[in-house]
Short mmCIF file of C-alpha atoms in Angstrom, two decimals:
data_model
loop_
_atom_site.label_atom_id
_atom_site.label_comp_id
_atom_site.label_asym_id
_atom_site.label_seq_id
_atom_site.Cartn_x
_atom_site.Cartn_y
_atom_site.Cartn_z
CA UNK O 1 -55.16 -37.98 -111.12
CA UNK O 2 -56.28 -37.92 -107.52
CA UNK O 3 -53.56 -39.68 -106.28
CA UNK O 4 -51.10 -37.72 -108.01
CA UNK O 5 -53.28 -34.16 -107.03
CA UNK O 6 -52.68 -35.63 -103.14
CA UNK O 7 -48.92 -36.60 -103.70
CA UNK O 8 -48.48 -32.65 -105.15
CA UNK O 9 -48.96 -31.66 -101.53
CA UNK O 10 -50.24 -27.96 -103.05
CA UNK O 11 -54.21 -29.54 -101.94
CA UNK O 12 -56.13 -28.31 -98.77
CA UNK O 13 -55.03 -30.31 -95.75
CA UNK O 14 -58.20 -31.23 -95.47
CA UNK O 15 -58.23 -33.17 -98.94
CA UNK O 16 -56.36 -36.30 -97.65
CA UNK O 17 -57.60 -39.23 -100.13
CA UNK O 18 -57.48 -39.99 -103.75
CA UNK O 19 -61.15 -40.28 -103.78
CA UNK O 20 -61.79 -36.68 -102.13
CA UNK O 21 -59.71 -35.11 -104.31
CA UNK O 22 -61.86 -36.95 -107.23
CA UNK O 23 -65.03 -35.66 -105.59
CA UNK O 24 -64.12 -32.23 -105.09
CA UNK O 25 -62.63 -31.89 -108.76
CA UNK O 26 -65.65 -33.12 -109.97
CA UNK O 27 -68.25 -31.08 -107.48
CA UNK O 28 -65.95 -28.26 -109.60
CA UNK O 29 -67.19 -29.48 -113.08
CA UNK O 30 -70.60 -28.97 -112.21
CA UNK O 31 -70.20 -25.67 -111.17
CA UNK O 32 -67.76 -24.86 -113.77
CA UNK O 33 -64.75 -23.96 -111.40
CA UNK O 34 -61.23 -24.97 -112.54
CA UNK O 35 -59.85 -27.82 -110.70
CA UNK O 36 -57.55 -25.89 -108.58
CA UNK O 37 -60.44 -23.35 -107.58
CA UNK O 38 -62.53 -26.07 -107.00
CA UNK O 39 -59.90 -27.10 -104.34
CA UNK O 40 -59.33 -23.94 -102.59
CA UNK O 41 -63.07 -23.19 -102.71
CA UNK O 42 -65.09 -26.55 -102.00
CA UNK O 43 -65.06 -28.40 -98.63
CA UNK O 44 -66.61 -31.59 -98.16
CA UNK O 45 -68.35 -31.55 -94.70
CA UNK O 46 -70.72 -34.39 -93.20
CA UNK O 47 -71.23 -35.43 -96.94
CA UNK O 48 -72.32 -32.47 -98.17
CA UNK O 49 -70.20 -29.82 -100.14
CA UNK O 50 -69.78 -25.99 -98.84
CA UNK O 51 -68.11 -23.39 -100.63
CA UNK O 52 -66.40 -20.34 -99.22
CA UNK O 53 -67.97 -16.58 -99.22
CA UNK O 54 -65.39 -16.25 -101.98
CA UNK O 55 -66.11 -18.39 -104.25
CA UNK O 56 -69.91 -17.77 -103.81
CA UNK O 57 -69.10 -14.19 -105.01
CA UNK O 58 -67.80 -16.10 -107.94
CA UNK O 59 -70.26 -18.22 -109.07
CA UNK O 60 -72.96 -15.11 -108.74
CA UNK O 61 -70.69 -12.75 -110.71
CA UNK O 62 -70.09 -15.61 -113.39
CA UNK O 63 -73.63 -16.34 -113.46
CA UNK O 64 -75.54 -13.57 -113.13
CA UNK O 65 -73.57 -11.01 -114.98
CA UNK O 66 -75.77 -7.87 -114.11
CA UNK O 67 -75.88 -9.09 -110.64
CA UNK O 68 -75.10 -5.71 -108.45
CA UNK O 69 -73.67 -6.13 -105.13
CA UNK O 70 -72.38 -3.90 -102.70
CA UNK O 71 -70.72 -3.95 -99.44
CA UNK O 72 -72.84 -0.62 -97.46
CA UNK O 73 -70.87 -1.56 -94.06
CA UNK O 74 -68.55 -3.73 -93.06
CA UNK O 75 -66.95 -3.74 -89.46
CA UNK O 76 -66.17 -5.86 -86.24
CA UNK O 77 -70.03 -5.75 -85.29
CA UNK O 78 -71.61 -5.76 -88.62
CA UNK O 79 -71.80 -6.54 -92.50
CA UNK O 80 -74.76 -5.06 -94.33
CA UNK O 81 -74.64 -5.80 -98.14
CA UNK O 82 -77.35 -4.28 -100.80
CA UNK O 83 -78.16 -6.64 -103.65
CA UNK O 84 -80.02 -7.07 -107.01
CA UNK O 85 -80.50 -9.04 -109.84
CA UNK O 86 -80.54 -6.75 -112.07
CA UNK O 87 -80.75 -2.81 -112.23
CA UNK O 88 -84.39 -2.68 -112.78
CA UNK O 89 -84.92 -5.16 -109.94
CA UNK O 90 -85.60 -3.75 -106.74
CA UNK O 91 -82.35 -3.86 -104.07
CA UNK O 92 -82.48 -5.91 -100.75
CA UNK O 93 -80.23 -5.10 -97.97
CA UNK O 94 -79.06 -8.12 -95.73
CA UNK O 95 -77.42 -7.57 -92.53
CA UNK O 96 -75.44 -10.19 -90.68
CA UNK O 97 -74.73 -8.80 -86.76
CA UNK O 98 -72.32 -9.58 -83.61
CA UNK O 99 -75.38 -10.17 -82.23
CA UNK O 100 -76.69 -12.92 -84.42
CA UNK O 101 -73.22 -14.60 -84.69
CA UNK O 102 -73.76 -14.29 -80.34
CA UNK O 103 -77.24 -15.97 -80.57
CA UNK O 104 -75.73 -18.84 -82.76
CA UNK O 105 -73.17 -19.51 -80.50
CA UNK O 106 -70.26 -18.60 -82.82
CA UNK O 107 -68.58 -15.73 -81.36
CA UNK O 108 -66.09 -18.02 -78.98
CA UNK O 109 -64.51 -20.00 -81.84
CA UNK O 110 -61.25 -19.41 -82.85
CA UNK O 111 -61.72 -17.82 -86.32
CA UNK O 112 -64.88 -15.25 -84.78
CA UNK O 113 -62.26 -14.55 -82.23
CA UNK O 114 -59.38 -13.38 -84.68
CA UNK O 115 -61.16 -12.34 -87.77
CA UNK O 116 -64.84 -11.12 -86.44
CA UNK O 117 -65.35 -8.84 -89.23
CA UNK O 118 -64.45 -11.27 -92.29
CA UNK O 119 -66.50 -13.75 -90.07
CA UNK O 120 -69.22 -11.49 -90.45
CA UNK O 121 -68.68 -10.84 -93.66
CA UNK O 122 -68.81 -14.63 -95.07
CA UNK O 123 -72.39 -14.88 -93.30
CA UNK O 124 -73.88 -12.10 -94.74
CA UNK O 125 -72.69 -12.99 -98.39
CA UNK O 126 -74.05 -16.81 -97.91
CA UNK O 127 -77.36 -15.17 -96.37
CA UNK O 128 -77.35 -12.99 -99.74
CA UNK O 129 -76.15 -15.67 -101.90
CA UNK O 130 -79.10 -18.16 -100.86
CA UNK O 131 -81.74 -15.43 -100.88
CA UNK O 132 -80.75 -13.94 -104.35
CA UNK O 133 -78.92 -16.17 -106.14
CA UNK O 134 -79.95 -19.29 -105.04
CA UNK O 135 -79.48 -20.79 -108.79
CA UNK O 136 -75.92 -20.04 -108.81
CA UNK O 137 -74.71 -21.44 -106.08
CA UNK O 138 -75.87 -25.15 -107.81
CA UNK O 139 -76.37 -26.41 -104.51
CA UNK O 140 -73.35 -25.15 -102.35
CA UNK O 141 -75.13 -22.68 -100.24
CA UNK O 142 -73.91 -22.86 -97.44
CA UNK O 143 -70.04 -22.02 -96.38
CA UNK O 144 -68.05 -24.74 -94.33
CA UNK O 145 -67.93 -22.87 -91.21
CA UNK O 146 -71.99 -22.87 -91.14
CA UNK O 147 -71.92 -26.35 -91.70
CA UNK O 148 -69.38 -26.99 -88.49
CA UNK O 149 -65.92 -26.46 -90.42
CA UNK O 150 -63.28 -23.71 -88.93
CA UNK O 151 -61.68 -23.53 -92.14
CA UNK O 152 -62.87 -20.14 -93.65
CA UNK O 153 -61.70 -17.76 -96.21
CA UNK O 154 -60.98 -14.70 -94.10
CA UNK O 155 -60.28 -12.15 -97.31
CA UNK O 156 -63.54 -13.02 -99.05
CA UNK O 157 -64.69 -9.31 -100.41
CA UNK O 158 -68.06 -7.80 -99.20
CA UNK O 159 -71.57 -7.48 -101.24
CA UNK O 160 -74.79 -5.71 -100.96
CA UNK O 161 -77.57 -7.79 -100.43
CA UNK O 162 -81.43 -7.39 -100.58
CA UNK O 163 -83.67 -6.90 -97.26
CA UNK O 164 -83.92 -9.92 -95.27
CA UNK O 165 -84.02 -10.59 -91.08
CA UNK O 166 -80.84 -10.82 -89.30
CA UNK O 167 -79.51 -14.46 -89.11
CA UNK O 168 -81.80 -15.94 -91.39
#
């Protein structure tokens, strides 16, 4: 199967072995993804998997179905996202700036460059994800551009997350 999944040429570019393929499909099963959203959602990086902003949002709607998240701003300097549980949990708000992508040393990348607000975007839902919903995320919880990756889904949608220091 992986060696016919890499033939297909419809993989990542990133996927280029049999056995990656294999590991990502089945890094999938355990989080319940289909194969091919397992492949457009899970890198491999330094060993250990990431998953996109995207398919973070997934795993937290799937899993925590009363999960409320919303997007309160989302612009070229900042993402703030407001996020519960539950509705009779309390909401935190978790804002991801310029300025912390500056102090991380990520702003002169390529991808910051072109797409600052999705950028900011994708760190603010992982910072949400990890504080929140830590249990859905099975272990992916970070995306592949925090673990030193530039491939990142710039469309992933914005969330509301609960109260938490900028960066962390």
């Amino acid at each position: 199967l992986g060696s016919t999944l890499v033939k297909s040429g419809f993989l990542p570019v990133s996927i280029k072995t049999p056995e990656q393929a294999v590991v990502i499909l089945l890094k999938g099963r355990e989080l319940g993804l289909p194969p091919m959203q397992a492949f457009s959602s899970i890198t491999v990086i330094q060993g250990k998997p990431a998953i996109s902003a995207e398919g973070m949002m997934a795993l937290i709607r799937q899993r925590i179905p009363h999960a409320q998240i919303s997007f309160i701003e989302t612009s070229n300097e900042k993402c703030v996202i407001e996020a519960r549980r539950g509705p009779k949990e309390r909401a935190s708000t978790i804002t991801f700036t310029l300025d912390d992508a500056k102090r991380a040393d990520l702003v002169g990348k390529g991808v910051w460059k072109q797409y600052p607000a999705a950028m900011l975007r994708a760190r603010c839902i992982s910072a949400m994800a990890r504080m929140i919903f830590p249990d859905a995320l099975m272990g992916t919880s970070y995306t592949p551009e925090e673990l030193g990756s530039d491939v990142i889904d710039v469309d992933s949608e914005p969330v509301n997350h609960n109260t938490q220091e900028p960066g962390q």
